[in-house]
Amino acid sequence: MKVRKAVILAAGLGTRMLPVTKVVPKELLPVVDTPAIQLVAEEAARSGIEEIIFVISPGKTSLIEHFAPAPELERALEEREKLELLDLVQSVGKLARITAVEQHQPLGLGHAVLQAKSAVGGEPFAVMLPDDIFDCQPPLLRQLLDVAEGQTAPAVALLEVPRSEVSKYGIVEGSKTGEHIYRISGMVEKPSPERAPSQLAIMGRYVLPPEIFGLLEHAEPGVGGEIQLTDALLALAEHRALYGYQFTGARYDLGDRVGFVLAQVAYALKRPDLAASLRPRLRELLLS
Ligand code: G1P
């Protein structure tokens, strides 16, 4: 099973990060100097993905423009001999083949995935939610693909979250079948702490078979009146094995203000060009 395509869902309104998301799509918000969506596309490319299908809402075309050539900018950088910057700009377009489909109505995550049906065709594919970025080695999607390819089965990324936070996620029920690996038997979308079957939350990385599209087409609206991907996954788990992979590594929720700021600091501290001057100033701030 070779997974060549990734669907990146970028059709959300970004209400958690207003007011900036009034005009700027949340996926273009930067982590230091790189849009979140580029970090996710880089994760896909470094995981071996050859084609990225963006699901966008109408009007979010600036997301796609970020991956398109910028002839005037490139010419100007060339004339000024800013070759490192030229390379930086051009490398974005070389990550993968980029296509886009539109989701015309915000009917839920499952509905967003369904919009990519004909672009994906009859092959297994990855789904990535760009709200979360993961600093993992190898990249999280690569680790998940290794599990899915090893088991020849669909798989989702899992992270243990505090009980007080389970209502923000899809929560799974499952039995451990290997180190970090669970066979999933149940799933509840955004349960109350009392109803949660575990504290293992689905993170925004999935490896799915094309059968999921048929299940999504027949899915009834679930939590919040939306077509939920979690409900279709549960239906999938009823007739074939579905695995959960509990990864280790850092995760930053960019849709949360604290997560967003933490990501800036963590990624800046990893950059030798920034860390040396940032460290003492952060220390000063903390002590003031
Ligand atoms: C979605 C999924 C949920 C998952 C979460 C991960 O929720 O429905 O199962 O746990 O992403 O971020 P959303 O964040 O779109 O509300």
XYZ file of C-alpha atoms and ligand atoms in Angstrom:
304
model
C 0.000 0.000 0.000
C 1.656 3.183 -1.190
C -0.001 6.456 -0.214
C 0.690 9.184 -2.768
C -1.973 11.780 -2.045
C -2.763 13.956 0.959
C -5.920 15.981 1.443
C -5.313 19.091 3.539
C -8.520 20.550 4.934
C -8.397 24.325 4.882
C -12.011 25.411 4.557
C -12.676 26.500 8.161
C -13.650 30.029 9.170
C -10.928 30.343 11.785
C -13.267 31.872 14.368
C -10.980 30.802 17.233
C -8.365 33.304 16.051
C -10.465 36.369 15.266
C -9.879 39.222 14.588
C -6.815 38.342 12.463
C -8.782 35.682 10.549
C -11.373 38.244 9.397
C -9.223 38.797 6.290
C -6.215 36.461 6.596
C -6.969 32.714 6.305
C -5.863 31.039 9.552
C -3.716 28.617 7.541
C -1.581 31.541 6.322
C -0.773 32.710 9.846
C 2.955 32.281 10.315
C 5.050 30.223 12.654
C 7.980 32.665 12.878
C 8.144 33.422 9.118
C 6.539 30.374 7.503
C 2.778 29.967 6.983
C 1.317 27.059 8.930
C 0.013 25.554 5.698
C 3.552 25.407 4.304
C 4.775 23.558 7.407
C 2.002 20.992 6.899
C 2.792 20.674 3.162
C 6.479 20.176 4.102
C 5.461 17.422 6.547
C 3.530 15.760 3.693
C 6.406 16.066 1.221
C 8.954 14.783 3.752
C 6.618 11.828 4.351
C 6.724 10.852 0.667
C 3.440 12.437 -0.482
C 3.501 13.391 -4.179
C 0.206 15.244 -4.554
C -1.567 17.597 -2.170
C -5.274 18.328 -2.601
C -6.391 21.368 -0.643
C -10.046 21.622 0.345
C -10.723 25.353 0.587
C -13.782 27.535 1.010
C -14.562 29.920 -1.853
C -12.445 33.043 -1.492
C -9.502 31.348 0.173
C -7.489 31.273 -3.052
C -4.559 33.119 -1.408
C -3.736 29.751 0.177
C -3.142 28.236 -3.246
C -1.283 31.319 -4.461
C 1.288 30.679 -1.755
C 2.296 27.506 -3.634
C 2.210 29.096 -7.121
C 5.162 30.750 -8.883
C 5.642 34.491 -8.169
C 7.415 35.655 -11.384
C 7.812 39.347 -10.442
C 9.137 38.639 -6.974
C 11.449 35.939 -8.338
C 12.800 38.302 -11.036
C 13.409 41.046 -8.461
C 15.258 38.665 -6.126
C 17.363 37.394 -9.031
C 18.298 40.941 -10.132
C 19.319 41.805 -6.569
C 21.269 38.538 -6.335
C 19.290 37.448 -3.299
C 19.686 33.846 -4.322
C 18.992 32.273 -0.931
C 15.658 34.082 -0.769
C 14.942 33.129 -4.384
C 15.507 29.493 -3.485
C 13.240 29.868 -0.436
C 10.445 31.292 -2.600
C 10.821 28.743 -5.394
C 11.119 25.707 -3.129
C 7.522 26.172 -1.881
C 6.167 25.308 -5.335
C 8.345 22.221 -5.614
C 7.068 20.426 -2.502
C 4.388 18.405 -4.337
C 1.829 18.648 -7.123
C -0.808 21.015 -5.755
C -4.515 20.959 -6.602
C -7.554 22.424 -4.868
C -11.256 21.702 -4.541
C -13.878 23.925 -2.940
C -16.275 23.202 -0.117
C -19.195 25.532 -0.799
C -21.011 25.093 2.503
C -19.461 24.526 5.948
C -21.234 21.211 6.596
C -18.482 19.601 8.651
C -15.116 17.892 8.497
C -16.545 14.725 6.913
C -18.262 16.799 4.240
C -14.955 18.613 3.566
C -13.169 15.281 3.020
C -15.956 14.175 0.662
C -15.245 17.137 -1.643
C -11.895 15.507 -2.487
C -13.514 12.239 -3.664
C -12.861 12.537 -7.389
C -9.440 14.156 -6.903
C -8.364 11.207 -4.714
C -9.915 8.462 -6.868
C -9.743 4.843 -5.793
C -6.532 4.850 -3.751
C -5.674 5.171 -0.043
C -4.864 8.722 1.007
C -3.849 10.870 3.952
C -5.930 13.598 5.585
C -4.188 16.446 7.395
C -5.747 19.207 9.505
C -3.477 22.253 9.486
C -4.646 23.558 12.885
C -2.072 21.340 14.506
C 1.600 21.248 13.700
C 3.837 18.491 15.005
C 7.532 18.644 15.635
C 8.418 14.957 15.285
C 11.333 13.064 13.825
C 10.522 11.349 11.399
C 7.585 13.605 10.503
C 4.311 12.498 12.124
C 2.628 11.610 8.831
C 5.594 9.387 7.905
C 5.312 7.569 11.253
C 1.566 7.107 10.729
C 2.082 5.880 7.166
C 4.578 3.313 8.469
C 1.901 1.984 10.852
C -0.818 1.963 8.162
C 1.460 0.364 5.567
C 2.752 -2.159 8.128
C -0.770 -3.236 9.108
C -2.234 -2.700 5.599
C -5.029 -0.841 7.355
C -6.281 2.678 7.973
C -4.775 4.515 10.925
C -5.206 7.728 12.921
C -2.760 9.643 15.108
C -3.547 9.657 18.840
C -2.401 11.825 21.725
C -3.329 11.446 25.386
C -5.053 14.635 26.583
C -6.204 15.701 30.066
C -9.760 14.548 30.918
C -10.815 18.206 31.146
C -10.029 18.598 27.428
C -11.667 15.494 25.931
C -14.701 17.491 24.728
C -12.499 19.236 22.126
C -11.662 16.016 20.269
C -12.736 12.703 18.840
C -11.934 10.192 21.626
C -11.233 6.529 20.903
C -11.801 3.242 22.672
C -9.377 0.483 21.804
C -7.065 -2.279 22.878
C -3.313 -2.059 22.773
C -1.825 -4.379 20.139
C 1.764 -3.184 20.131
C 4.029 -0.453 21.388
C 2.117 2.812 20.773
C -0.465 0.947 18.649
C -4.171 0.439 19.405
C -6.849 -1.441 17.518
C -9.810 0.926 17.654
C -13.218 -0.479 18.575
C -15.146 2.704 19.353
C -15.021 6.441 18.946
C -17.008 9.396 20.276
C -16.833 12.887 18.809
C -16.387 15.606 21.451
C -17.714 13.668 24.485
C -18.261 15.140 27.923
C -15.549 14.022 30.410
C -18.017 11.498 31.896
C -18.877 9.925 28.529
C -15.303 9.768 27.180
C -14.191 6.127 26.679
C -10.519 7.097 27.230
C -8.232 10.121 27.132
C -6.794 9.189 23.746
C -7.698 11.960 21.317
C -7.597 11.804 17.536
C -5.097 14.324 16.238
C -5.398 15.818 12.778
C -3.540 13.144 10.784
C -5.354 10.184 9.190
C -4.524 7.479 6.617
C -7.772 6.359 4.999
C -9.003 3.938 2.354
C -11.197 5.195 -0.527
C -14.219 3.319 0.994
C -14.492 6.207 3.447
C -16.131 8.315 0.708
C -19.119 5.927 0.418
C -19.511 6.001 4.211
C -19.379 9.811 4.230
C -21.978 10.010 1.468
C -24.400 8.052 3.638
C -23.454 9.632 6.980
C -26.193 11.395 8.927
C -25.350 14.762 10.528
C -23.729 14.164 13.933
C -22.471 16.451 16.722
C -23.213 20.115 15.896
C -25.435 19.066 12.952
C -22.288 18.440 10.881
C -21.181 15.461 8.788
C -18.463 14.144 11.102
C -15.397 12.277 9.878
C -15.354 10.465 13.236
C -18.791 8.894 12.545
C -17.629 7.569 9.151
C -14.450 6.217 10.806
C -16.572 4.388 13.351
C -18.632 2.849 10.522
C -15.345 1.871 8.831
C -14.050 0.245 12.048
C -17.175 -1.941 12.123
C -16.135 -3.834 9.013
C -12.341 -3.583 8.951
C -9.447 -3.061 11.344
C -8.641 0.577 12.158
C -5.487 1.399 14.099
C -4.528 4.263 16.364
C -0.917 5.323 16.696
C 0.046 7.119 19.903
C 2.949 9.262 18.784
C 5.598 10.985 20.792
C 6.780 14.439 19.874
C 5.684 18.010 20.328
C 2.299 19.264 19.139
C 1.181 22.867 18.847
C -2.489 23.795 18.433
C -2.299 26.914 16.282
C -6.027 27.575 16.695
C -5.461 28.253 20.385
C -3.829 31.554 21.359
C -1.447 29.966 23.872
C -0.567 27.162 21.433
C 0.052 29.739 18.711
C 2.438 31.798 20.851
C 4.215 28.677 22.153
C 4.797 27.517 18.569
C 6.436 30.860 17.730
C 8.823 30.584 20.665
C 9.617 26.885 20.187
C 10.285 27.164 16.445
C 12.324 30.363 16.885
C 14.479 28.691 19.558
C 15.268 25.894 17.070
C 16.651 28.433 14.594
C 20.355 29.185 15.142
C 19.930 32.600 13.453
C 17.338 33.618 16.050
C 18.003 31.588 19.201
C 21.144 33.402 20.327
C 19.457 36.803 20.560
C 16.066 35.444 21.609
C 17.181 33.410 24.636
C 18.481 36.280 26.852
C 15.512 38.471 25.928
C 13.024 35.739 26.829
C 14.816 35.253 30.139
C 14.564 38.993 30.836
C 10.859 38.947 30.021
C 10.208 36.023 32.343
C 12.086 37.669 35.204
C 10.427 41.070 34.804
C -11.579 17.595 14.455
C -12.155 16.160 14.575
C -11.797 15.570 15.923
C -10.292 15.628 16.137
C -9.787 17.078 15.976
C -8.267 17.132 16.023
O -12.272 18.448 15.320
O -13.558 16.211 14.382
O -12.236 14.225 15.964
O -9.969 15.132 17.414
O -10.201 17.617 14.716
O -7.813 18.451 16.025
P -12.232 20.050 15.121
O -10.913 20.504 15.656
O -12.389 20.294 13.652
O -13.380 20.577 15.925
